[in-house]
Amino acid sequence: MKIDKEELLSEAKEYYGRGGISDQSYFFAEECIDLGQEWLDTYKSNYWVLIRQSQREMKKGMRNYLKERVNYQKYNGYTFLPTFVWVWIANTIISWVVKKIIVYIIKKYSIK
């Protein structure tokens, strides 16, 4: 199962393209999309396990996978935001990316 990274990145550019931390947000979203693909690849040999999950289970699994592997500090290095603010912003980006990937999977593969 391959997600269309360019489609999701164009949506991320549109959604996060404004504001003082738009570059960090965009690149953070890009890393999250890559990790989302990595998460999908963990089901490569048994997609039926993924497809049988509810949307809530998929979101929870992917969100946890991303939060464990993403490097928060890498993208906050050039801003003057306090760490807790950046982590809050990063978590909203993670949630946005997870939602977009799940919706993409549902549309593309007609999972109900």
PDB file of C-alpha atoms in Angstrom:
ATOM      1  CA  MET A   1       0.000   0.000   0.000  1.00  0.00           C
ATOM      2  CA  LYS A   2       1.619   3.222  -1.141  1.00  0.00           C
ATOM      3  CA  ILE A   3       0.400   6.663  -0.133  1.00  0.00           C
ATOM      4  CA  ASP A   4       0.647   9.557  -2.559  1.00  0.00           C
ATOM      5  CA  LYS A   5       3.226  11.657  -0.759  1.00  0.00           C
ATOM      6  CA  GLU A   6       3.043  14.515  -3.262  1.00  0.00           C
ATOM      7  CA  GLU A   7      -0.715  14.871  -2.812  1.00  0.00           C
ATOM      8  CA  LEU A   8      -0.405  14.965   0.968  1.00  0.00           C
ATOM      9  CA  LEU A   9       2.555  17.362   0.822  1.00  0.00           C
ATOM     10  CA  SER A  10       0.645  19.757  -1.409  1.00  0.00           C
ATOM     11  CA  GLU A  11      -2.181  19.751   1.147  1.00  0.00           C
ATOM     12  CA  ALA A  12       0.363  20.311   3.931  1.00  0.00           C
ATOM     13  CA  LYS A  13       1.916  23.218   2.011  1.00  0.00           C
ATOM     14  CA  GLU A  14      -1.509  24.787   1.608  1.00  0.00           C
ATOM     15  CA  TYR A  15      -2.502  24.144   5.227  1.00  0.00           C
ATOM     16  CA  TYR A  16       0.804  25.057   6.913  1.00  0.00           C
ATOM     17  CA  GLY A  17       2.218  27.417   4.275  1.00  0.00           C
ATOM     18  CA  ARG A  18       1.487  30.585   6.220  1.00  0.00           C
ATOM     19  CA  GLY A  19       2.804  31.892   9.480  1.00  0.00           C
ATOM     20  CA  GLY A  20       6.107  32.274  11.232  1.00  0.00           C
ATOM     21  CA  ILE A  21       6.921  28.583  11.506  1.00  0.00           C
ATOM     22  CA  SER A  22       5.565  27.425   8.160  1.00  0.00           C
ATOM     23  CA  ASP A  23       8.851  25.853   7.004  1.00  0.00           C
ATOM     24  CA  GLN A  24       9.301  23.866  10.204  1.00  0.00           C
ATOM     25  CA  SER A  25       5.670  22.772  10.119  1.00  0.00           C
ATOM     26  CA  TYR A  26       5.899  21.689   6.484  1.00  0.00           C
ATOM     27  CA  PHE A  27       9.129  19.718   6.951  1.00  0.00           C
ATOM     28  CA  PHE A  28       7.795  18.183  10.145  1.00  0.00           C
ATOM     29  CA  ALA A  29       4.644  17.133   8.240  1.00  0.00           C
ATOM     30  CA  GLU A  30       6.875  15.649   5.530  1.00  0.00           C
ATOM     31  CA  GLU A  31       8.721  13.524   8.091  1.00  0.00           C
ATOM     32  CA  CYS A  32       5.391  12.426   9.564  1.00  0.00           C
ATOM     33  CA  ILE A  33       4.164  11.383   6.114  1.00  0.00           C
ATOM     34  CA  ASP A  34       7.356   9.350   5.600  1.00  0.00           C
ATOM     35  CA  LEU A  35       6.863   7.709   8.999  1.00  0.00           C
ATOM     36  CA  GLY A  36       3.212   7.072   8.121  1.00  0.00           C
ATOM     37  CA  GLN A  37       4.365   5.205   5.025  1.00  0.00           C
ATOM     38  CA  GLU A  38       6.826   3.299   7.184  1.00  0.00           C
ATOM     39  CA  TRP A  39       3.959   2.378   9.528  1.00  0.00           C
ATOM     40  CA  LEU A  40       1.907   1.126   6.564  1.00  0.00           C
ATOM     41  CA  ASP A  41       4.886  -0.913   5.394  1.00  0.00           C
ATOM     42  CA  THR A  42       4.860  -2.791   8.712  1.00  0.00           C
ATOM     43  CA  TYR A  43       1.607  -4.341   7.449  1.00  0.00           C
ATOM     44  CA  LYS A  44       3.091  -5.219   4.058  1.00  0.00           C
ATOM     45  CA  SER A  45       2.844  -8.964   4.501  1.00  0.00           C
ATOM     46  CA  ASN A  46      -0.628  -8.877   6.071  1.00  0.00           C
ATOM     47  CA  TYR A  47      -2.697  -5.869   4.998  1.00  0.00           C
ATOM     48  CA  TRP A  48      -5.850  -7.718   6.002  1.00  0.00           C
ATOM     49  CA  VAL A  49      -4.906  -7.085   9.657  1.00  0.00           C
ATOM     50  CA  LEU A  50      -4.839  -3.341   8.945  1.00  0.00           C
ATOM     51  CA  ILE A  51      -8.020  -3.365   6.891  1.00  0.00           C
ATOM     52  CA  ARG A  52      -9.928  -5.194   9.624  1.00  0.00           C
ATOM     53  CA  GLN A  53      -9.103  -2.451  12.149  1.00  0.00           C
ATOM     54  CA  SER A  54     -11.501   0.370  12.843  1.00  0.00           C
ATOM     55  CA  GLN A  55     -10.526   3.902  11.865  1.00  0.00           C
ATOM     56  CA  ARG A  56     -10.011   4.695  15.530  1.00  0.00           C
ATOM     57  CA  GLU A  57      -7.614   1.755  15.958  1.00  0.00           C
ATOM     58  CA  MET A  58      -5.684   2.745  12.830  1.00  0.00           C
ATOM     59  CA  LYS A  59      -5.393   6.360  13.992  1.00  0.00           C
ATOM     60  CA  LYS A  60      -4.246   5.330  17.444  1.00  0.00           C
ATOM     61  CA  GLY A  61      -1.675   2.877  16.077  1.00  0.00           C
ATOM     62  CA  MET A  62      -0.243   5.326  13.558  1.00  0.00           C
ATOM     63  CA  ARG A  63      -0.233   8.247  16.003  1.00  0.00           C
ATOM     64  CA  ASN A  64       1.684   6.193  18.573  1.00  0.00           C
ATOM     65  CA  TYR A  65       4.119   4.991  15.904  1.00  0.00           C
ATOM     66  CA  LEU A  66       4.810   8.564  14.784  1.00  0.00           C
ATOM     67  CA  LYS A  67       5.150  10.008  18.285  1.00  0.00           C
ATOM     68  CA  GLU A  68       7.713   7.352  19.219  1.00  0.00           C
ATOM     69  CA  ARG A  69       9.893   7.962  16.165  1.00  0.00           C
ATOM     70  CA  VAL A  70       9.657  11.639  15.258  1.00  0.00           C
ATOM     71  CA  ASN A  71      12.417  14.051  16.247  1.00  0.00           C
ATOM     72  CA  TYR A  72      10.669  17.059  17.800  1.00  0.00           C
ATOM     73  CA  GLN A  73      13.855  19.032  18.512  1.00  0.00           C
ATOM     74  CA  LYS A  74      15.152  18.805  14.944  1.00  0.00           C
ATOM     75  CA  TYR A  75      12.427  21.157  13.714  1.00  0.00           C
ATOM     76  CA  ASN A  76      12.365  23.538  16.677  1.00  0.00           C
ATOM     77  CA  GLY A  77      16.071  24.365  16.510  1.00  0.00           C
ATOM     78  CA  TYR A  78      15.646  27.592  14.529  1.00  0.00           C
ATOM     79  CA  THR A  79      12.696  29.087  16.360  1.00  0.00           C
ATOM     80  CA  PHE A  80      12.375  30.846  19.649  1.00  0.00           C
ATOM     81  CA  LEU A  81       9.316  28.903  20.687  1.00  0.00           C
ATOM     82  CA  PRO A  82       9.349  27.257  24.085  1.00  0.00           C
ATOM     83  CA  THR A  83       9.616  23.494  23.776  1.00  0.00           C
ATOM     84  CA  PHE A  84       6.146  22.834  25.193  1.00  0.00           C
ATOM     85  CA  VAL A  85       4.596  25.130  22.560  1.00  0.00           C
ATOM     86  CA  TRP A  86       6.455  23.408  19.729  1.00  0.00           C
ATOM     87  CA  VAL A  87       5.473  19.957  21.054  1.00  0.00           C
ATOM     88  CA  TRP A  88       1.824  21.078  21.106  1.00  0.00           C
ATOM     89  CA  ILE A  89       2.095  22.350  17.512  1.00  0.00           C
ATOM     90  CA  ALA A  90       3.911  19.173  16.460  1.00  0.00           C
ATOM     91  CA  ASN A  91       1.193  17.005  18.008  1.00  0.00           C
ATOM     92  CA  THR A  92      -1.479  18.895  16.056  1.00  0.00           C
ATOM     93  CA  ILE A  93       0.554  18.300  12.885  1.00  0.00           C
ATOM     94  CA  ILE A  94       0.842  14.600  13.732  1.00  0.00           C
ATOM     95  CA  SER A  95      -2.930  14.397  14.227  1.00  0.00           C
ATOM     96  CA  TRP A  96      -3.540  16.220  10.932  1.00  0.00           C
ATOM     97  CA  VAL A  97      -1.168  13.907   9.011  1.00  0.00           C
ATOM     98  CA  VAL A  98      -2.643  10.772  10.607  1.00  0.00           C
ATOM     99  CA  LYS A  99      -6.162  11.893   9.711  1.00  0.00           C
ATOM    100  CA  LYS A 100      -5.158  12.667   6.109  1.00  0.00           C
ATOM    101  CA  ILE A 101      -3.402   9.319   5.657  1.00  0.00           C
ATOM    102  CA  ILE A 102      -6.335   7.351   7.095  1.00  0.00           C
ATOM    103  CA  VAL A 103      -8.788   9.252   4.870  1.00  0.00           C
ATOM    104  CA  TYR A 104      -6.481   8.613   1.899  1.00  0.00           C
ATOM    105  CA  ILE A 105      -6.369   4.880   2.675  1.00  0.00           C
ATOM    106  CA  ILE A 106     -10.145   4.713   3.073  1.00  0.00           C
ATOM    107  CA  LYS A 107     -10.783   6.548  -0.208  1.00  0.00           C
ATOM    108  CA  LYS A 108      -8.132   4.693  -2.155  1.00  0.00           C
ATOM    109  CA  TYR A 109      -8.905   1.199  -0.921  1.00  0.00           C
ATOM    110  CA  SER A 110     -12.592   1.611  -0.017  1.00  0.00           C
ATOM    111  CA  ILE A 111     -12.145   0.424   3.553  1.00  0.00           C
ATOM    112  CA  LYS A 112     -15.275   0.831   5.615  1.00  0.00           C
TER     113      LYS A 112
END
